[in-house]
Short mmCIF file of C-alpha atoms and ligand atoms in Angstrom, two decimals:
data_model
loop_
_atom_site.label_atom_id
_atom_site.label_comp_id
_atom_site.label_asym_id
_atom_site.label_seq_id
_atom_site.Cartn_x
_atom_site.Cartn_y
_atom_site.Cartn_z
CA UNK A 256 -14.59 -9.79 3.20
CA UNK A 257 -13.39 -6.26 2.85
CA UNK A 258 -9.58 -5.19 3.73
CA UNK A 259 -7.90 -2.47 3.99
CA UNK A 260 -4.30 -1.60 4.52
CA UNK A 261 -3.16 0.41 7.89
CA UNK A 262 -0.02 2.01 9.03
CA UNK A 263 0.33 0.63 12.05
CA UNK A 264 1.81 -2.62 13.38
CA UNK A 265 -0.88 -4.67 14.70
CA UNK A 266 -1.51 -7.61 17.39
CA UNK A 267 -4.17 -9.14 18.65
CA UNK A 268 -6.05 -6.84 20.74
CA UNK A 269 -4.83 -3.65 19.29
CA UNK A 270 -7.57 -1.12 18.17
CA UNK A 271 -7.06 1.11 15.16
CA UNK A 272 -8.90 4.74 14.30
CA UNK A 273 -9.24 4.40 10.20
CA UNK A 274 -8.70 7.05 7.70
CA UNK A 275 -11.26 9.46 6.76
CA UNK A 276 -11.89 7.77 3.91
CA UNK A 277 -11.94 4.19 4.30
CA UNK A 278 -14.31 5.43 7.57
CA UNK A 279 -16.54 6.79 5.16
CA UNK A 280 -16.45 4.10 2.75
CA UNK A 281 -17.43 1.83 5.56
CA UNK A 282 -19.64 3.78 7.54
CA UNK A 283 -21.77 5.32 4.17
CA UNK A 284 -21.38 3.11 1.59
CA UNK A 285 -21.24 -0.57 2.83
CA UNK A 286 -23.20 0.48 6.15
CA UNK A 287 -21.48 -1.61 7.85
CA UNK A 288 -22.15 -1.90 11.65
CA UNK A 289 -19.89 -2.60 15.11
CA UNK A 290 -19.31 -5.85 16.01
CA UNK A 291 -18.97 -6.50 11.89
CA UNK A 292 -15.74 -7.90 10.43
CA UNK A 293 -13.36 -6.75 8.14
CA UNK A 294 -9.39 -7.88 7.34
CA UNK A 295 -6.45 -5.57 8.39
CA UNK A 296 -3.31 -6.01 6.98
CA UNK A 297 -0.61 -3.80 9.09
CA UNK A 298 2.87 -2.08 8.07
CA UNK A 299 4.81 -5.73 7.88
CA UNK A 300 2.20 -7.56 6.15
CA UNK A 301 0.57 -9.19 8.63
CA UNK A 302 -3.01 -9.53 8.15
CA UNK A 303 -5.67 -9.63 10.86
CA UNK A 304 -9.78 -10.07 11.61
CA UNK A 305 -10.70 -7.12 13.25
CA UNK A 306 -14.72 -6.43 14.60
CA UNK A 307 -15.61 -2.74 13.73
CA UNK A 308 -16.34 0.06 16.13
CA UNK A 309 -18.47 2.41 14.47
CA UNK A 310 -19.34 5.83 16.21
CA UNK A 311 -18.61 9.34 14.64
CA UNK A 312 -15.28 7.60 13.89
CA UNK A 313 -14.36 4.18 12.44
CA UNK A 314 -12.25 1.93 14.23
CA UNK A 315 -11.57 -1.74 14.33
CA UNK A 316 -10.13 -3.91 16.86
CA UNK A 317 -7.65 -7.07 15.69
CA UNK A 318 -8.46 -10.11 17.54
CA UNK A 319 -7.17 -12.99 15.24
CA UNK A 320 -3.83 -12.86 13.01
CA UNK A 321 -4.37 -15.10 10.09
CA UNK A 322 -1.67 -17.12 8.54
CA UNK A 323 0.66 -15.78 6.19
CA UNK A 324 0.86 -16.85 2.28
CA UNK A 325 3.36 -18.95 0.64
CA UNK A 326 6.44 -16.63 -0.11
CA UNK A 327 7.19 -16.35 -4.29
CA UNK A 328 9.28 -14.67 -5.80
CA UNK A 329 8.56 -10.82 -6.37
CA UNK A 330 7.50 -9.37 -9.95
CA UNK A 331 8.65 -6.28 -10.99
CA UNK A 332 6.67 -5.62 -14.53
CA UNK A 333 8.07 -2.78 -16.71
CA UNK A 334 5.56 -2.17 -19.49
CA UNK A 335 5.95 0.50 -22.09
CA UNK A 336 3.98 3.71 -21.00
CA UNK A 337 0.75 3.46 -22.95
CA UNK A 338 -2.22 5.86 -23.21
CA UNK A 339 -3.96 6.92 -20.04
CA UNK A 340 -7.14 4.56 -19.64
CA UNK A 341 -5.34 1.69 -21.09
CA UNK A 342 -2.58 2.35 -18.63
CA UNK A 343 -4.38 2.86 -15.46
CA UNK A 344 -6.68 -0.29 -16.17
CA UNK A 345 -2.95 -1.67 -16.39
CA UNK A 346 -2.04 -1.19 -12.92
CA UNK A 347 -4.94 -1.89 -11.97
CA UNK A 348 -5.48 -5.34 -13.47
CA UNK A 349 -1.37 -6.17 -12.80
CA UNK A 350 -1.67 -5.64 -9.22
CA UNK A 351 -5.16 -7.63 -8.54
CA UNK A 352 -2.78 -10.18 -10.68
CA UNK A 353 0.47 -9.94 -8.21
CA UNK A 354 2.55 -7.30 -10.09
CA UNK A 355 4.98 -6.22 -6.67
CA UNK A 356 6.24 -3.39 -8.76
CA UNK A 357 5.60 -1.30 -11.92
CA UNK A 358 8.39 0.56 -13.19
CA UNK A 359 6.73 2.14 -16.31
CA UNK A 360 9.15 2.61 -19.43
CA UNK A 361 9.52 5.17 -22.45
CA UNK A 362 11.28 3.48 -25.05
CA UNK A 363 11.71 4.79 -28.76
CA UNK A 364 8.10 4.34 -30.04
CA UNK A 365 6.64 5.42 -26.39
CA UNK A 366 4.22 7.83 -27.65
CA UNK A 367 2.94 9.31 -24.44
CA UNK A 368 4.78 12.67 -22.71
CA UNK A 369 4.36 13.38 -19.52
CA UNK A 370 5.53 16.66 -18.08
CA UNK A 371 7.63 16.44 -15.43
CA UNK A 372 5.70 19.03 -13.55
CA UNK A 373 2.81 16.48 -13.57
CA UNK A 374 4.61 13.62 -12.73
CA UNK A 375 3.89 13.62 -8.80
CA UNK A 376 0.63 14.13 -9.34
CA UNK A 377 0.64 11.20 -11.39
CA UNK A 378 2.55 8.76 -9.51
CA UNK A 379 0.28 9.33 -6.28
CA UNK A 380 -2.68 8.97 -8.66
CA UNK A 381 -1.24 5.56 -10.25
CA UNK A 382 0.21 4.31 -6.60
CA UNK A 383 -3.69 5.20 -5.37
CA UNK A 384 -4.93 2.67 -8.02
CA UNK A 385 -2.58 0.24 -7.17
CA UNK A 386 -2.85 0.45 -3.17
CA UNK A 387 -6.99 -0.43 -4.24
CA UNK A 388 -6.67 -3.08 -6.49
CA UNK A 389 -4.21 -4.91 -4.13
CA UNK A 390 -6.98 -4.09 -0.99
CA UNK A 391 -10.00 -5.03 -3.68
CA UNK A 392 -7.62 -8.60 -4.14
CA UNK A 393 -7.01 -9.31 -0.49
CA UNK A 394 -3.70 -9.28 -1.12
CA UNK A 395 -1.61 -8.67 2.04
CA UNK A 396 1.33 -6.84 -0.05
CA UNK A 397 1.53 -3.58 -1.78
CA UNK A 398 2.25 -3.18 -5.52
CA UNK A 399 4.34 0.21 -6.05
CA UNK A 400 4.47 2.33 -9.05
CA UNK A 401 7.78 4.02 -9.56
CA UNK A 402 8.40 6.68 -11.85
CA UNK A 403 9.11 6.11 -15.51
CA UNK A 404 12.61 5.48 -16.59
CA UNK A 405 13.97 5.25 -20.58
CA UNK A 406 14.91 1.70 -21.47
CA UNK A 407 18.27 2.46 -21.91
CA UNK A 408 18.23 2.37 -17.77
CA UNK A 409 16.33 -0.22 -17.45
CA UNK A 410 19.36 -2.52 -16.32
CA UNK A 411 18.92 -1.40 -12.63
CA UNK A 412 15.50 -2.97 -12.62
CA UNK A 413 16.60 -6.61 -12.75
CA UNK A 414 15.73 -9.50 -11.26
CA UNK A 415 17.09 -13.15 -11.25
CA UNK A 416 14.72 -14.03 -14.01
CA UNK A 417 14.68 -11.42 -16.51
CA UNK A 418 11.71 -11.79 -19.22
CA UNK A 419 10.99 -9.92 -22.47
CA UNK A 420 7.81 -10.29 -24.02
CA UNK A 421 8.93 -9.87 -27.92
CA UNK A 422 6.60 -10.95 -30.78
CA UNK A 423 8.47 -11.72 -33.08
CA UNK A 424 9.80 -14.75 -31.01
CA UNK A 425 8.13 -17.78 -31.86
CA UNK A 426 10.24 -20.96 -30.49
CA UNK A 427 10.34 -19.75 -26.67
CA UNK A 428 7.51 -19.82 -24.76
CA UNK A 429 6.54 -17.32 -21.20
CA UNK A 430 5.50 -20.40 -19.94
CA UNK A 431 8.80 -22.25 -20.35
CA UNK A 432 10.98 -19.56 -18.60
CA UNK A 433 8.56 -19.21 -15.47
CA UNK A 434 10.29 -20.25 -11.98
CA UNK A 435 9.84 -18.99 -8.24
CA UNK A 436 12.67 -16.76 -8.52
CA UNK A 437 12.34 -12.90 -8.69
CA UNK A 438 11.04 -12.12 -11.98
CA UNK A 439 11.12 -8.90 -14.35
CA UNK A 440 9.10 -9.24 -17.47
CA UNK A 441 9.67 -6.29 -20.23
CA UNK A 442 6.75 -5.60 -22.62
CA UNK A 443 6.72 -3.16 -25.40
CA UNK A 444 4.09 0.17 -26.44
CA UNK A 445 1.24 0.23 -29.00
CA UNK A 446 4.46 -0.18 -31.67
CA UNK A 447 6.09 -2.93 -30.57
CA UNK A 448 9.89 -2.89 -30.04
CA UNK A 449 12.48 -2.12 -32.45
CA UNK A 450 14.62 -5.23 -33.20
CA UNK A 451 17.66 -2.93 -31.81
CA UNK A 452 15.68 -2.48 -28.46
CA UNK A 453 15.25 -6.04 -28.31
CA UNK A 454 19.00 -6.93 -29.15
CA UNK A 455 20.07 -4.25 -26.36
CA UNK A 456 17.42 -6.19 -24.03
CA UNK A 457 18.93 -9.53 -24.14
CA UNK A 458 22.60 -8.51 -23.90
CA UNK A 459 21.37 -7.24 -20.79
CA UNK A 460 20.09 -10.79 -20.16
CA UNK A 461 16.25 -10.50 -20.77
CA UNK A 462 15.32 -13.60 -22.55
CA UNK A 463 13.21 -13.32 -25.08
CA UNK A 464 9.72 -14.83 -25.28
CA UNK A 465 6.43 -15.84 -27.04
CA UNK A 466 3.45 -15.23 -25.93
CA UNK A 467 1.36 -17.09 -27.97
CA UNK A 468 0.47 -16.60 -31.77
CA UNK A 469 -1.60 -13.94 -31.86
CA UNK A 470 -0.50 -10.36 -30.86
CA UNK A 471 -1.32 -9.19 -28.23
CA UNK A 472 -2.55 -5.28 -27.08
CA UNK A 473 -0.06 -3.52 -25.43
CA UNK A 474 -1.97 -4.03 -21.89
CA UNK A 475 -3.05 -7.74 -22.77
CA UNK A 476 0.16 -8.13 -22.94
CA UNK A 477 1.68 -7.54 -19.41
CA UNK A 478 -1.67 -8.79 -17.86
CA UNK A 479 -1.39 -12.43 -20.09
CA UNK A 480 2.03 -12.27 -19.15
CA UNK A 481 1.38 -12.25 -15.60
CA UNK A 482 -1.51 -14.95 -15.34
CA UNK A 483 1.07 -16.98 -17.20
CA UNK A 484 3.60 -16.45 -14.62
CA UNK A 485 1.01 -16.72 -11.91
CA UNK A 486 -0.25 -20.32 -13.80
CA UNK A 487 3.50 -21.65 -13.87
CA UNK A 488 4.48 -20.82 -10.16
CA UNK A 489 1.40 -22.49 -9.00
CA UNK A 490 2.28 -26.26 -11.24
CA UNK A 491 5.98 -26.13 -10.04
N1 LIG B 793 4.67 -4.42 -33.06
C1 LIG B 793 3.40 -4.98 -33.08
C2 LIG B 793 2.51 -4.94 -31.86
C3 LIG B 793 3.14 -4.75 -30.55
S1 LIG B 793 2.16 -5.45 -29.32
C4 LIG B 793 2.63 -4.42 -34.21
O1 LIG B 793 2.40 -3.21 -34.23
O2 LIG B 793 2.23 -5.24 -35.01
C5 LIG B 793 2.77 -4.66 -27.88
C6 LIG B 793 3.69 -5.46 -27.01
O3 LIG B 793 3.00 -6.57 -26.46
C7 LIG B 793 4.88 -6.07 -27.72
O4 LIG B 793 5.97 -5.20 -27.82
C8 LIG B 793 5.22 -7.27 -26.82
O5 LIG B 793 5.97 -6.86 -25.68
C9 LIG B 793 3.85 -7.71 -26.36
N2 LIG B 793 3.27 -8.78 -27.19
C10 LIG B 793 2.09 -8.74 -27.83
N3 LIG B 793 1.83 -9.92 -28.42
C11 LIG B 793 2.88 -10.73 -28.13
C12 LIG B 793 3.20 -12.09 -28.45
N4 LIG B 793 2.40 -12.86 -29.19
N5 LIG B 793 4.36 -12.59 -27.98
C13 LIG B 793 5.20 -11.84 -27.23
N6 LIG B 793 4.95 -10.56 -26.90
C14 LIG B 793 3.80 -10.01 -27.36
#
């Protein structure tokens, strides 16, 4: 069933006018009809059925709140900025796999520049992908894209569980160091990181660990990463 994310705060009963263009996706591309259902998730998370009311404009009226999802612990994934269709398929793929948050990172072998002049631009473009992938996943949150920081600030983005994917660790495994708590889980450009980077990492208190034998893309990476997290929440 199709949802989409609206700005108000819904209850039973209450009747919403949709945007322009989730109207037209409805209306022109799914043909969808009045009296047809769709899910609504409002401004706190709460998500609804709501029967459509199509006319010149879309709207849809919630008439049953469905019960909310288990509460885990919130992942905020800082990959290394990587080139542009790797990275959007990236935030993509991490929030239909329950990224919360996507701080990308430059670090010393970061090879992409982005001007600063473009960087609005690109943050509504990336947060755009996001806010789709998490409506395409019917997931009742929103995954957020902030805008890139250099590793060496990277401290303020910790969590209670602070991961770094590192290949060249080979006794301690993703799986191992997965819990409910809030996680952060660091992972590295095209070039890998520099064994400095990864020594200023875990002085910060990012562990360090393996995933797996082979290396890994730079987007496999995060999105392995966060199956594996996703895999060890769900046996605990
Ligand atoms: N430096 C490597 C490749 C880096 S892979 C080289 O050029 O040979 C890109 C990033 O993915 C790494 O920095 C790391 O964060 C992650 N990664 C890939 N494979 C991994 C593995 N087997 N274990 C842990 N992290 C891995």
């Amino acid at each position: 069933m199709r949802q989409y994310f609206v700005k108000e705060k819904l209850q039973c009963g209450s009747i919403v006018t949709l945007s322009e263009e989730i109207a037209h996706h409805l209306k022109n591309v799914l043909r969808k009809k009045s009296g047809e259902v769709i899910r609504l998730v409002d401004c706190q998370g709460s998500a609804f059925l709501a029967r459509l009311i199509v006319d010149e404009e879309v709207q849809a009226q919630a008439y049953e709140q469905l019960a909310s999802r288990r509460q885990r612990g919130r992942i905020t994934c800082c990959p290394c900025l990587i080139k542009r269709d790797k990275w959007e398929m990236l935030i993509q793929k991490a929030a239909e796999l329950g990224a919360d948050r996507i701080v990308p990172v430059i670090s010393s072998r970061t090879i992409i520049h982005i001007d600063e002049k473009e960087m609005d631009r690109k943050l509504a473009r990336w947060n755009k992908i996001a806010l789709e992938a998490c409506q395409q996943s019917n997931r009742t949150d929103i995954c957020v894209v902030e805008r890139p920081v250099y590793l060496v600030n990277i401290a303020a983005y910790r969590s209670d569980n602070n991961l770094l994917a590192y290949e060249n660790e080979a006794n301690v495994q993703l799986l191992d160091l997965c819990d409910n708590r809030d996680i952060t889980i660091v992972t590295g450009p095209e070039g890998g990181f520099s064994s400095q980077e990864a020594e200023f990492l875990n002085s910060l208190g990012f562990r360090s660990c393996s995933l797996g034998e082979r290396i890994l893309r730079a987007e496999t990476a995060l999105l392995y990463a966060l199956a594996v997290i996703d895999a060890g929440r769900n046996v605990l």
